[in-house]
JSON list of C-alpha atoms in Angstrom, two decimals:
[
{"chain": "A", "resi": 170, "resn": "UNK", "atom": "CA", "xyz": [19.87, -6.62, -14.51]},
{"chain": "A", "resi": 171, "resn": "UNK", "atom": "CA", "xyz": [18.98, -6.91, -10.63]},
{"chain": "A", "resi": 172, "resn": "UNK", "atom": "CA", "xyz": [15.79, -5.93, -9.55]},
{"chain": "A", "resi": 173, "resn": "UNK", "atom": "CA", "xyz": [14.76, -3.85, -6.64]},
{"chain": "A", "resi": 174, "resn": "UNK", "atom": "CA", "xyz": [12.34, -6.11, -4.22]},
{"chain": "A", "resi": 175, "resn": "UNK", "atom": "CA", "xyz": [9.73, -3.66, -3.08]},
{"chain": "A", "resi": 176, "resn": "UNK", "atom": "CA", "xyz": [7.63, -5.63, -0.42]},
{"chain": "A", "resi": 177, "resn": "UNK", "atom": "CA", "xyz": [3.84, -5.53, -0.44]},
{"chain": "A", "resi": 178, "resn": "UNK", "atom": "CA", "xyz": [1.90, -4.56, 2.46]},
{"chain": "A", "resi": 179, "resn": "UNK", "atom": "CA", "xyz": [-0.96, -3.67, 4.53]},
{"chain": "A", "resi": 180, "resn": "UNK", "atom": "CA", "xyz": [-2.16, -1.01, 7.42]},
{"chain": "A", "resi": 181, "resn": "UNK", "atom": "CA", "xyz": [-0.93, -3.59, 9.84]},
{"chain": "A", "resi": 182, "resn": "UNK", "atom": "CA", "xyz": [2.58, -4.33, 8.14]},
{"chain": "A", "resi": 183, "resn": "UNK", "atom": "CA", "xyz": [3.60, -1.08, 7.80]},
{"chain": "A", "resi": 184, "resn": "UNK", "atom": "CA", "xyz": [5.76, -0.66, 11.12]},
{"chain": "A", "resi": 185, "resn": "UNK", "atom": "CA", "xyz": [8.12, -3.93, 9.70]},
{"chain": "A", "resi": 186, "resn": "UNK", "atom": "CA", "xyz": [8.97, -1.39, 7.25]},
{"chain": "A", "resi": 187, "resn": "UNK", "atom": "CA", "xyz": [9.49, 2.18, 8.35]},
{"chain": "A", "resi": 188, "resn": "UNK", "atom": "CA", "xyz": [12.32, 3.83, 6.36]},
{"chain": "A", "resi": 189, "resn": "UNK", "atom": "CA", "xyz": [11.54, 1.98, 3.50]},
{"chain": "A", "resi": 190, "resn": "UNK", "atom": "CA", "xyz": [9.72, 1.68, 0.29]},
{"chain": "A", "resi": 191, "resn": "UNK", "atom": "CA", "xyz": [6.58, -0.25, 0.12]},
{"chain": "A", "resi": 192, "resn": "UNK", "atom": "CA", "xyz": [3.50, -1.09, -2.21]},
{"chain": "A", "resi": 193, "resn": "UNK", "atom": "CA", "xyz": [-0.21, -0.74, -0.65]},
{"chain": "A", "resi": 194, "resn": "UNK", "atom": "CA", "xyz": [-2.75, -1.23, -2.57]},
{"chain": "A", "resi": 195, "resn": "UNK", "atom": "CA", "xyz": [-5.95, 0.26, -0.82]},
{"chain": "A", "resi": 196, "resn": "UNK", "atom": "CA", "xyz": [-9.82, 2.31, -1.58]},
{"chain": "A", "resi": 197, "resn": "UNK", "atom": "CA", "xyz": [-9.55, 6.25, -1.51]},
{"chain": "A", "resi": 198, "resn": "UNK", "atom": "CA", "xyz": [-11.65, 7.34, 1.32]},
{"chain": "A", "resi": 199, "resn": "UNK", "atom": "CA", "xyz": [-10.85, 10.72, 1.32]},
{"chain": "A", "resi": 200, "resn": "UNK", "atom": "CA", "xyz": [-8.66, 13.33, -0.52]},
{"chain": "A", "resi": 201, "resn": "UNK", "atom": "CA", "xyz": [-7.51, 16.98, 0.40]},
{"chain": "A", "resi": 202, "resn": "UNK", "atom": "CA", "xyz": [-4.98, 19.02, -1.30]},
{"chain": "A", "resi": 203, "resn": "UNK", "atom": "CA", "xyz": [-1.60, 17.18, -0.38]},
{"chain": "A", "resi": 204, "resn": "UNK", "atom": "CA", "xyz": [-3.05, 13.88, 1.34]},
{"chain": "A", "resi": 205, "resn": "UNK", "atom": "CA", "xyz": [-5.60, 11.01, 0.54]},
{"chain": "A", "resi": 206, "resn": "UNK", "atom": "CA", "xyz": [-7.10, 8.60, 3.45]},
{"chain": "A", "resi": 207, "resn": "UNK", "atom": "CA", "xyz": [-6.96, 4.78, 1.91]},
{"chain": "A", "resi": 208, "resn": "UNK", "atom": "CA", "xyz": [-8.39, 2.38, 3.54]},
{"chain": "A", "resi": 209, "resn": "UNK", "atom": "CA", "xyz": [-6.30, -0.93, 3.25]},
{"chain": "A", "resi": 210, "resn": "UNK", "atom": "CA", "xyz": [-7.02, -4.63, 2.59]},
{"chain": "A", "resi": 211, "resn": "UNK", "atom": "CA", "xyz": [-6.93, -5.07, 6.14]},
{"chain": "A", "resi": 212, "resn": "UNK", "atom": "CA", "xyz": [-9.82, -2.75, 6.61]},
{"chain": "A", "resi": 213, "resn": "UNK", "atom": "CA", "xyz": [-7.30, -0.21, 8.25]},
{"chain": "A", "resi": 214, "resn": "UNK", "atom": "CA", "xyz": [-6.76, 3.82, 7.41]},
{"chain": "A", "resi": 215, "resn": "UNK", "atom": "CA", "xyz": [-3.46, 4.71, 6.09]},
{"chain": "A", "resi": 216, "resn": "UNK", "atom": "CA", "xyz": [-2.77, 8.82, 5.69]},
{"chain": "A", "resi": 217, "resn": "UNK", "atom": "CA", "xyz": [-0.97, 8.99, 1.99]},
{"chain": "A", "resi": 218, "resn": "UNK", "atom": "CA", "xyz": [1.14, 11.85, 1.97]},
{"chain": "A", "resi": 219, "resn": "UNK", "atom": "CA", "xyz": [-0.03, 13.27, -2.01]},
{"chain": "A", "resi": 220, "resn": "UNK", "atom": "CA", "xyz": [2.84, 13.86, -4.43]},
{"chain": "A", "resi": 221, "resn": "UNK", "atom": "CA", "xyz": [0.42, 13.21, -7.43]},
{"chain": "A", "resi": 222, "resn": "UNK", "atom": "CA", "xyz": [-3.58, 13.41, -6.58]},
{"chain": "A", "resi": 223, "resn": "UNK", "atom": "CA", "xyz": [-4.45, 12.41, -10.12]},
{"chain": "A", "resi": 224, "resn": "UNK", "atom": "CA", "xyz": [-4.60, 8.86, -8.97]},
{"chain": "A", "resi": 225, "resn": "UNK", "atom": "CA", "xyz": [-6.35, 9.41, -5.61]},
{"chain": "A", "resi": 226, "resn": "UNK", "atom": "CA", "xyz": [-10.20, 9.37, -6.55]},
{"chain": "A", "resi": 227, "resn": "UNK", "atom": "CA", "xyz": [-12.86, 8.69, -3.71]},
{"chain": "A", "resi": 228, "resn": "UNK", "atom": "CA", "xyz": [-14.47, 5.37, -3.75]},
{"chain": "A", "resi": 229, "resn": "UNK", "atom": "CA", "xyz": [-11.60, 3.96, -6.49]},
{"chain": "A", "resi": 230, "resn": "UNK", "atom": "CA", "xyz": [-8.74, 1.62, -5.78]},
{"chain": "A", "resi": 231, "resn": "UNK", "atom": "CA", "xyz": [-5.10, 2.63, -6.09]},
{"chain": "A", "resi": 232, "resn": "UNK", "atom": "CA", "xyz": [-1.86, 1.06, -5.47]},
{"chain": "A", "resi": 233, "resn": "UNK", "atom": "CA", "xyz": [0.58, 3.33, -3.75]},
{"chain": "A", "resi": 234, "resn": "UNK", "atom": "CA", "xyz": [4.14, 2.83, -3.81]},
{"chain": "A", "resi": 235, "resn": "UNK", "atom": "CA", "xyz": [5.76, 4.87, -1.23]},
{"chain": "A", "resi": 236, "resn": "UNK", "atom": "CA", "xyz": [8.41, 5.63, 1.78]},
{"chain": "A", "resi": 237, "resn": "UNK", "atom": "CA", "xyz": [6.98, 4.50, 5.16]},
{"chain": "A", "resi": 238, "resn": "UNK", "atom": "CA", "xyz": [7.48, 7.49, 7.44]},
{"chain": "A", "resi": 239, "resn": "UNK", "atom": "CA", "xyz": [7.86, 7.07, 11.10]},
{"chain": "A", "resi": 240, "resn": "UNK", "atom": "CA", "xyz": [4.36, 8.07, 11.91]},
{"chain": "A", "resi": 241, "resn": "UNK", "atom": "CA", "xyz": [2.91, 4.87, 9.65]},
{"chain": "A", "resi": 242, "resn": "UNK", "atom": "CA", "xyz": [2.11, 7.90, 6.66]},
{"chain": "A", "resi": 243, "resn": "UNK", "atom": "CA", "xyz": [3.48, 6.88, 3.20]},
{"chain": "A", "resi": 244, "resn": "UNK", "atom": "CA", "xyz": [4.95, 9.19, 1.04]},
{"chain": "A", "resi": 245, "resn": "UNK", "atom": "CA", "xyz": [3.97, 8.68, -2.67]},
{"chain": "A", "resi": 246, "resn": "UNK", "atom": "CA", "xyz": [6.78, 8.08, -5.45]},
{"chain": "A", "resi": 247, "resn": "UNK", "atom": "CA", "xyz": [4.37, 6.39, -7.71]},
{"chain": "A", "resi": 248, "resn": "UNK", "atom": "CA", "xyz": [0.98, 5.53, -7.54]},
{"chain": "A", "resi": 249, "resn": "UNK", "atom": "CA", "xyz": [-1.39, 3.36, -10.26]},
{"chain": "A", "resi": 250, "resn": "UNK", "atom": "CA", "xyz": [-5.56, 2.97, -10.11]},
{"chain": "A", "resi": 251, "resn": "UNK", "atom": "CA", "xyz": [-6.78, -0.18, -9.86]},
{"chain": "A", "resi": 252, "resn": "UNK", "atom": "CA", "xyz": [-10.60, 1.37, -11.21]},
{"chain": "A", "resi": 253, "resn": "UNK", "atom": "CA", "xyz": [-13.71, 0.49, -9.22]},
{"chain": "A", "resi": 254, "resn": "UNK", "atom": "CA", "xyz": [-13.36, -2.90, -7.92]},
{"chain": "A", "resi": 255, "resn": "UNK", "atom": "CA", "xyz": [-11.18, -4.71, -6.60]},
{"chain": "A", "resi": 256, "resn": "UNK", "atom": "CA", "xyz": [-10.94, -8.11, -4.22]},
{"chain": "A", "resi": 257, "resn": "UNK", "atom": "CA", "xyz": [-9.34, -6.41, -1.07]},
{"chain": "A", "resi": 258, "resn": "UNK", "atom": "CA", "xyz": [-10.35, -9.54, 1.06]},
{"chain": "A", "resi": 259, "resn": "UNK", "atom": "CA", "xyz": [-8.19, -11.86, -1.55]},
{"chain": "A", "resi": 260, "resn": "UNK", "atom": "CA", "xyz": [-5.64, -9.50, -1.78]},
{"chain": "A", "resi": 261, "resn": "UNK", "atom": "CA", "xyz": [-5.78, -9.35, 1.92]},
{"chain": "A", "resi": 262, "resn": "UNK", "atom": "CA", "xyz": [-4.81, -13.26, 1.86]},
{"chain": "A", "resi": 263, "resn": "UNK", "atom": "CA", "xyz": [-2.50, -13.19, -0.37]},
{"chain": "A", "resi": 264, "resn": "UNK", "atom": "CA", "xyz": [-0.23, -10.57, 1.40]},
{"chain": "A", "resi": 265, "resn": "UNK", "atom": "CA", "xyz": [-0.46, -12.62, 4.50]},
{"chain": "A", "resi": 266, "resn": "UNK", "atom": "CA", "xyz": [0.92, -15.30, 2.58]},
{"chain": "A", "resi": 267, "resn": "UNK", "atom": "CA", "xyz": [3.66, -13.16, 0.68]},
{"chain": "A", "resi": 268, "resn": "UNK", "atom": "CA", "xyz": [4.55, -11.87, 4.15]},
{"chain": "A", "resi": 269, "resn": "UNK", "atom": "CA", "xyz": [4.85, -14.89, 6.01]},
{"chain": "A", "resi": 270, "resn": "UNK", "atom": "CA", "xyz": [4.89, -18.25, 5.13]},
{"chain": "A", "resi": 271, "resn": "UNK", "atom": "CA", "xyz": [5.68, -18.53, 1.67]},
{"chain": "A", "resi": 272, "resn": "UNK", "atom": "CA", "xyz": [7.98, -14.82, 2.15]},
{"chain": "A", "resi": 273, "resn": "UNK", "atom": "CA", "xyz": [11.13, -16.82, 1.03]},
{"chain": "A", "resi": 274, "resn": "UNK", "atom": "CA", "xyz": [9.27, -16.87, -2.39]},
{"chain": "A", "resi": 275, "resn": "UNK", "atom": "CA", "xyz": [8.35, -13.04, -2.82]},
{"chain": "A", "resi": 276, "resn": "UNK", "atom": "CA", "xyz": [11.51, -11.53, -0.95]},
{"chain": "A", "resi": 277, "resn": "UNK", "atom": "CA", "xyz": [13.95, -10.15, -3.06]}
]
């Protein structure tokens, strides 16, 4: 069965993917009726366009998976909570790793 490599990302790594899908993983700052403000691990805003707000609770952790609109929005498909804490500084690391490089080990 082949798998579909969705990459992981950041505020800042967002424009290598416009167009496509994406996983950021981020702390709700904010939440109105059809988007959430998430802050990301590299300490960056990223407007979440809201598909399913059941997820999006202020001050919690959630990983969004999403389509990377032109303006640097996601749109939700799918999103998971990852509670009330969370290492974003580690996490942070680790994506700069899994996007540069060591990418040949994490790309699809």
């Amino acid at each position: 069965m082949a798998s579909h490599f969705i990459p992981r990302v950041n505020a800042e790594l967002l424009q290598r993917y416009v167009g496509s899908t994406v996983r950021l993983v981020g702390q709700v700052k904010a939440v109105e009726e059809k988007t959430a403000v998430v802050e990301a691990s590299d300490g960056r805003d990223v407007t979440v366009r809201v598909s399913d707000p059941q997820h999006f609770v202020q001050q919690q952790f959630v990983e969004v998976v999403g389509h990377v609109e032109q303006d640097l929005s996601v749109r939700q498909d799918m999103a998971a909570s990852f509670g009330a804490s969370f290492d974003m500084a580690n996490y942070n690391q680790a994506l700069k790793l899994m996007n540069g490089k060591y990418q040949y080990i994490f790309a699809g």
